[in-house]
Coordinates of C-alpha atoms and ligand atoms in Angstrom, one line a residue:
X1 CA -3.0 -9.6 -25.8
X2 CA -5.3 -7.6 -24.3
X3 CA -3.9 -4.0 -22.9
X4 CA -6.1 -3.5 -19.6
X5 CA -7.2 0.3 -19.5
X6 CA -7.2 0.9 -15.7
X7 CA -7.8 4.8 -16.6
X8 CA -11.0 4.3 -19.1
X9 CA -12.3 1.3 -16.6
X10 CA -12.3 4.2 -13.7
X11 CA -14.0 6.9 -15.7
X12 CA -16.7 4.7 -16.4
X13 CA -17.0 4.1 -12.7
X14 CA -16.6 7.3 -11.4
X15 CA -19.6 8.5 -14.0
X16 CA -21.5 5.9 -12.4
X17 CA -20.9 6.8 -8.9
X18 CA -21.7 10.7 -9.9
X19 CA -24.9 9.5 -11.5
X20 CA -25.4 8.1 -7.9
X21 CA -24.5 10.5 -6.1
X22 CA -26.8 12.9 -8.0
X23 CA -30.1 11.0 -7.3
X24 CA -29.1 10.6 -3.4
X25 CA -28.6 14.4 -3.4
X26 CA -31.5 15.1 -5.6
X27 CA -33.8 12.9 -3.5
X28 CA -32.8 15.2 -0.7
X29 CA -29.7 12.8 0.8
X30 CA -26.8 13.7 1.9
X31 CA -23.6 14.6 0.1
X32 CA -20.8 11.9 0.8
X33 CA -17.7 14.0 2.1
X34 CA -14.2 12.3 2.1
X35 CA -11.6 14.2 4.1
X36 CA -7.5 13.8 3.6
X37 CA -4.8 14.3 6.0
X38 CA -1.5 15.0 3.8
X39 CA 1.8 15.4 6.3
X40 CA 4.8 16.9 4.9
X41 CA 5.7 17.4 1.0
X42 CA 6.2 13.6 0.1
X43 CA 6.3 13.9 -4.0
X44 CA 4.2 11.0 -4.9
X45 CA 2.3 11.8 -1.5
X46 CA 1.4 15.5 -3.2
X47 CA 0.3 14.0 -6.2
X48 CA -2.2 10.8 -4.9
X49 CA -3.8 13.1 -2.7
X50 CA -4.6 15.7 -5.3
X51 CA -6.1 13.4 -8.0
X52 CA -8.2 11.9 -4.9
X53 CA -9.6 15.6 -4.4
X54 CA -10.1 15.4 -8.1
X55 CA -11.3 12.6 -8.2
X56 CA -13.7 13.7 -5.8
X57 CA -15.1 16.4 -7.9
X58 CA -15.4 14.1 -10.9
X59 CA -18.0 11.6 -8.3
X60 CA -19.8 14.8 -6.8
X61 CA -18.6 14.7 -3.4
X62 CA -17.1 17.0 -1.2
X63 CA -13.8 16.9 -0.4
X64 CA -11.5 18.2 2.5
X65 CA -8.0 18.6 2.7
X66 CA -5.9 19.0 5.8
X67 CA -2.7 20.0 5.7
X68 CA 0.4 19.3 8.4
X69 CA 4.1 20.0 8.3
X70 CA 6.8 16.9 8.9
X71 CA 7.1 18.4 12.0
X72 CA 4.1 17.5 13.7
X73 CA 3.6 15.5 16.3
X74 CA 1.8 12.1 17.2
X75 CA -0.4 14.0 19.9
X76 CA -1.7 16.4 17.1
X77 CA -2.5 14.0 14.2
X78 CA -4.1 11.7 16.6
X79 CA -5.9 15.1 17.7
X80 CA -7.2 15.4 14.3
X81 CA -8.2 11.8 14.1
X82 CA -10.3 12.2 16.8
X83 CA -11.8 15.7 15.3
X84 CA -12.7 14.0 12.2
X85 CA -13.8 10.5 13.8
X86 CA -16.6 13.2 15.8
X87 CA -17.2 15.2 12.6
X88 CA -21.2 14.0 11.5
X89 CA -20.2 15.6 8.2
X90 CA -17.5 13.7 7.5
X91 CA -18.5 10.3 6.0
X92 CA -15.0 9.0 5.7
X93 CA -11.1 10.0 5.9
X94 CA -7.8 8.9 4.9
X95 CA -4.2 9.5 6.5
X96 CA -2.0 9.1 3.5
X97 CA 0.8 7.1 4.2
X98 CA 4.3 6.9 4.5
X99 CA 4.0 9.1 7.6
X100 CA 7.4 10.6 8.8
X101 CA 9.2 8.3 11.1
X102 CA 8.8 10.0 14.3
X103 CA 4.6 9.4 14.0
X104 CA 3.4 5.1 15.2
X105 CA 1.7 4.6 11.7
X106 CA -0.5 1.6 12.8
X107 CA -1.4 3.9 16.1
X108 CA -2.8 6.5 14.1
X109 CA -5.0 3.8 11.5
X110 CA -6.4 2.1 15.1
X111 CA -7.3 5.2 16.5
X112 CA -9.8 5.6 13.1
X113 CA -13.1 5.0 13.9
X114 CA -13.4 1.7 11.8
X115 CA -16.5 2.8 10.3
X116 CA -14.9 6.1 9.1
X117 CA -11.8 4.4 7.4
X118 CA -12.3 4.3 3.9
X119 CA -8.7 3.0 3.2
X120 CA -9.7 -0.8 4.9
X121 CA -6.8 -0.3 7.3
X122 CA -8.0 -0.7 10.7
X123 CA -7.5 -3.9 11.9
X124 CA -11.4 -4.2 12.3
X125 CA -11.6 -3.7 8.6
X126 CA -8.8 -5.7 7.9
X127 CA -10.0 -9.0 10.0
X128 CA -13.7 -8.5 8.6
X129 CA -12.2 -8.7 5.0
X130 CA -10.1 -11.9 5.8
X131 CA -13.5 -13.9 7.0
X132 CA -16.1 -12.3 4.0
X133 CA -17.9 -10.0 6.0
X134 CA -19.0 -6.8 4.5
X135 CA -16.6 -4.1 5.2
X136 CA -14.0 -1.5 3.5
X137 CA -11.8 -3.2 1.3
X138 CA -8.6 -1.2 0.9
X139 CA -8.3 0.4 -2.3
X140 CA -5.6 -1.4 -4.6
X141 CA -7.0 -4.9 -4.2
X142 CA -10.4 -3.5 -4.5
X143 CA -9.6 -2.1 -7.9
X144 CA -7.9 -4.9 -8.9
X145 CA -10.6 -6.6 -8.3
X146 CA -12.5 -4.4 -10.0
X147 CA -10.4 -4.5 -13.2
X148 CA -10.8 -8.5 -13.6
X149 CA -14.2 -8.3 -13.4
X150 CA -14.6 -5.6 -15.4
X151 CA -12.6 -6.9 -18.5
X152 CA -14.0 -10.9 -17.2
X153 CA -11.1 -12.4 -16.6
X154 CA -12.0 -15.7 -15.4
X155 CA -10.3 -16.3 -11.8
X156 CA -12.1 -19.1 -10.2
X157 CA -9.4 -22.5 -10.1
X158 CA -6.5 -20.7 -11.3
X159 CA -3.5 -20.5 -9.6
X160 CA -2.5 -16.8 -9.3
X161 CA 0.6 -15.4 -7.8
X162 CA 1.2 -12.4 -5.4
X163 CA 4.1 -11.0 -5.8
X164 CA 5.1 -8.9 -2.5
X165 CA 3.3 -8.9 1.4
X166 CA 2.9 -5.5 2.5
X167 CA -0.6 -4.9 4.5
X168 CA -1.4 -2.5 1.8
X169 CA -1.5 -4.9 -1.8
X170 CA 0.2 -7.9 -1.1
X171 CA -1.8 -9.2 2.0
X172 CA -5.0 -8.2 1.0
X173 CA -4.8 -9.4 -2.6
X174 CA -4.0 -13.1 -1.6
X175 CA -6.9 -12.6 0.9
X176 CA -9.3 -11.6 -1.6
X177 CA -8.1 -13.9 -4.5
X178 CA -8.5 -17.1 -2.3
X179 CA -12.2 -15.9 -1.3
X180 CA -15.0 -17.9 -2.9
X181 CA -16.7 -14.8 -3.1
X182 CA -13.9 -12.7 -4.8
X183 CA -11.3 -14.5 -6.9
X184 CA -11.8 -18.2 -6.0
X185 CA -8.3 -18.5 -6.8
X186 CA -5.2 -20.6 -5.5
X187 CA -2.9 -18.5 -4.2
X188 CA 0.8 -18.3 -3.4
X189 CA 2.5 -15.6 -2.2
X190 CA 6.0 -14.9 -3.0
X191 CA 8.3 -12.1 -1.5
X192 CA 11.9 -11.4 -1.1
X193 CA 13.2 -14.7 0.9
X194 CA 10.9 -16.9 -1.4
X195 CA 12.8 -19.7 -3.0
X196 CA 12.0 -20.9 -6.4
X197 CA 10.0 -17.6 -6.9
X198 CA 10.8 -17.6 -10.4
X199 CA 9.4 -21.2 -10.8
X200 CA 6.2 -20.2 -8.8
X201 CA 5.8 -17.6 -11.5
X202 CA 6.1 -19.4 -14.4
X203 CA 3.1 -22.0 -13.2
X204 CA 0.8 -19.1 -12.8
X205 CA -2.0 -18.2 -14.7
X206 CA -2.6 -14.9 -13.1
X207 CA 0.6 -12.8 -11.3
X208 CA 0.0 -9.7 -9.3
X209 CA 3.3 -7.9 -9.2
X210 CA 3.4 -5.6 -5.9
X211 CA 7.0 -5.9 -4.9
X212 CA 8.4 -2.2 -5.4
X213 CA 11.3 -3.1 -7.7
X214 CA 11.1 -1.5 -11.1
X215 CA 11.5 -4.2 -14.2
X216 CA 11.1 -7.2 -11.7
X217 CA 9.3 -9.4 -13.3
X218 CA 11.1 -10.5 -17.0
X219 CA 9.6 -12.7 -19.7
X220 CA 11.4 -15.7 -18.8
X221 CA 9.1 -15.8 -15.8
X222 CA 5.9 -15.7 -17.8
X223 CA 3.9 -18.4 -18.7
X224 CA 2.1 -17.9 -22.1
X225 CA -0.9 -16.8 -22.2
X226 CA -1.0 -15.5 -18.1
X227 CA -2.6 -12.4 -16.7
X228 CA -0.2 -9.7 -15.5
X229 CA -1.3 -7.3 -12.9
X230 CA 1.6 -4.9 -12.5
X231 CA 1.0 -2.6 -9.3
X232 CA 4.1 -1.5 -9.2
X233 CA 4.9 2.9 -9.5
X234 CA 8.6 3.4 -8.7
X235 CA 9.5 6.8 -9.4
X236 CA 12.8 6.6 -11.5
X237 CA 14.7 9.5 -12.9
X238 CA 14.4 10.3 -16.6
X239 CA 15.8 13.5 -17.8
X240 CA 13.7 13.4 -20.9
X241 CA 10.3 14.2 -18.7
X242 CA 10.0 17.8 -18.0
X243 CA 9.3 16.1 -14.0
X244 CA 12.8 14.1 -14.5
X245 CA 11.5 10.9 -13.5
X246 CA 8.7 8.5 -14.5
X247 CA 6.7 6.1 -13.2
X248 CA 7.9 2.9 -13.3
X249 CA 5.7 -0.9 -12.8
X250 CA 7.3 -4.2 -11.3
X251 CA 7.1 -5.5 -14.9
X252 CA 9.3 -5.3 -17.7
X253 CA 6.4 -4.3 -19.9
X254 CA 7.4 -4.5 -23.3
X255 CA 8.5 -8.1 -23.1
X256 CA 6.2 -9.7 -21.3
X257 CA 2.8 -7.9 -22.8
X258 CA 3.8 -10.3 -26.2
X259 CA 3.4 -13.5 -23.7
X260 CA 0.4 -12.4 -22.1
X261 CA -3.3 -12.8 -22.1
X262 CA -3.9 -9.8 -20.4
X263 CA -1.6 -6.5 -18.8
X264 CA -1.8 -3.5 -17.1
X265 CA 0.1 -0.9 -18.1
X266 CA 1.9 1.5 -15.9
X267 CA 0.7 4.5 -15.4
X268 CA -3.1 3.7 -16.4
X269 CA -3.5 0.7 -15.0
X270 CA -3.8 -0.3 -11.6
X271 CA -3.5 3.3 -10.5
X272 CA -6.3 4.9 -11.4
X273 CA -8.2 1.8 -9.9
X274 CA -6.9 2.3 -6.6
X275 CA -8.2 6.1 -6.3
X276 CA -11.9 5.0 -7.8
X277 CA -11.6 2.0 -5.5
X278 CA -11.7 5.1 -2.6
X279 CA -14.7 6.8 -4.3
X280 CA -16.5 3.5 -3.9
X281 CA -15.8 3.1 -0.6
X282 CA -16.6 6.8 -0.2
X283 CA -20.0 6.4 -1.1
X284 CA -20.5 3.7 0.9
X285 CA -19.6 5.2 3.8
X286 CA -21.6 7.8 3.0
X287 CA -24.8 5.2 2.5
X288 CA -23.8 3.6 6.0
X289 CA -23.6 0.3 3.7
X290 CA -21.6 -1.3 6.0
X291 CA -21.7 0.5 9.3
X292 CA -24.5 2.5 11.0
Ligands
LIG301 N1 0.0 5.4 0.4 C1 0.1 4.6 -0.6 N2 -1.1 4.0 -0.9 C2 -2.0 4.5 0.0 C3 -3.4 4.4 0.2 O1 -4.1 3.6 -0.5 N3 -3.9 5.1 1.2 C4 -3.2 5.9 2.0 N4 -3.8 6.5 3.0 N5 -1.9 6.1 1.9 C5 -1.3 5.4 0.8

């Protein structure tokens, strides 16, 4: 079994992309500048957003934070949309998600300027990915993505499994695994009403877990010798962490790493991936790779 190392796989990246980044700025380019928009006090919200800004510093770039309360309204985060979709120094931005329940979340990702949305959510990114055009691929799949390569998992024919459908992971993933030009894959996805979901498991050779339910996937469901891509990061409470909780994956870890090929572990897996995923596409936005 082969422990994938999401958090060494990212440093190595992130060097890369700082190397990068210190020729374009050297050679008298511009410095790529991601901005975040954090509403309210969200926990796990708190905590993504801050190792992006480190992250960040780790690649070179510059970084902005903006700050709202729960209270504010749809009028003035679309406001700030619009401020940062004008801002020439800004290269790309993010709205990190849930928003409170009071705010349209897909009205505020449209009213991104599509070539400004480093997370792959507008529907312009999102409908480029599906067909194979160049575009921003949002951040989970890409590092996932990014993680196969990396440790050469070989993808092409196999049939791989995707556990949940949310337009973050789940959608995306099957998108990209069934691409010729990503994982050449057969794909199934399976979610909550799937019947025989266990059974689609157990014929996989590769299963993405992104269904939000600590311990999900068991053993039992596990063919020998599969790859296990565990996205999962419930926070569950555990009085011996000085935080009282921990994070949790969608795999019971310990049992099925002895059947696997490959795992991710979590934390220092997937996670990791999915914030140097948004350096990539940082820099990119910042080289206009996709987008003038
Ligand atoms: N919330 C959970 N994951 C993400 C992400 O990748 N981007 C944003 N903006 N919010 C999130």
């Amino acid at each position: 079994m082969t422990l994938i190392d999401g958090k060494a796989t990212a440093n190595v990246i992130k060097a890369q992309i700082a190397e990068e980044v210190k020729a374009i700025v050297a050679a008298g380019g511009k410095q790529p500048h991601l901005a975040a928009v954090l509403v309210g006090h969200d926990g796990g919200s708190e905590t993504y957003v801050k190792n992006k800004v480190i992250a960040c510093e780790q690649c070179g770039f510059k970084s902005t934070l903006i700050r709202f309360e729960d209270t504010v309204t749809e009028e003035e985060l679309l406001a700030c949309v619009d401020r940062l979709n004008g801002d020439a120094d800004v290269d790309g931005f993010i709205v990190q998600l849930p928003l409170p329940k009071h705010i349209n979340e897909q009205r505020i990702i449209e009213a991104i300027d599509y070539r400004k949305d480093v997370d792959g959510f507008h529907p312009i990114n999102v409908g480029r990915m599906a067909i194979g055009l160049p575009c921003f691929i949002s951040a989970t799949p890409l590092g996932i993505l990014t993680l196969l390569q990396h440790y050469h998992v070989d993808t092409s024919g196999k049939k791989c499994v995707v556990l949940g459908r949310s337009n973050i992971v789940g959608k995306p993933m099957a998108q990209l695994m069934m691409q010729k030009q990503y994982g050449d894959a057969t794909v199934t996805v399976c979610h909550s009403h799937s019947r025989d979901l266990k059974k689609e498991c157990r014929e996989a050779d590769i299963i993405i877990a992104a269904i939000g339910r600590p311990d999900f996937l068991t053993a039992d469901m596990v063919k020998p010798g599969a790859v296990v891509i565990d996205v999962g990061t419930t926070r569950v409470p555990d009085a011996t962490r000085k935080s009282g909780f921990r994070l949790n994956g969608d795999v019971k870890f310990n049992e099925v790493a002895e059947k696997c090929s490959f795992i991710t572990p979590v934390p220092g897996g997937v996670g990791p991936m999915t914030i140097c995923s948004l350096m990539k596409n940082t820099l990119a936005a910042g080289k206009k790779e996709f987008y003038q």
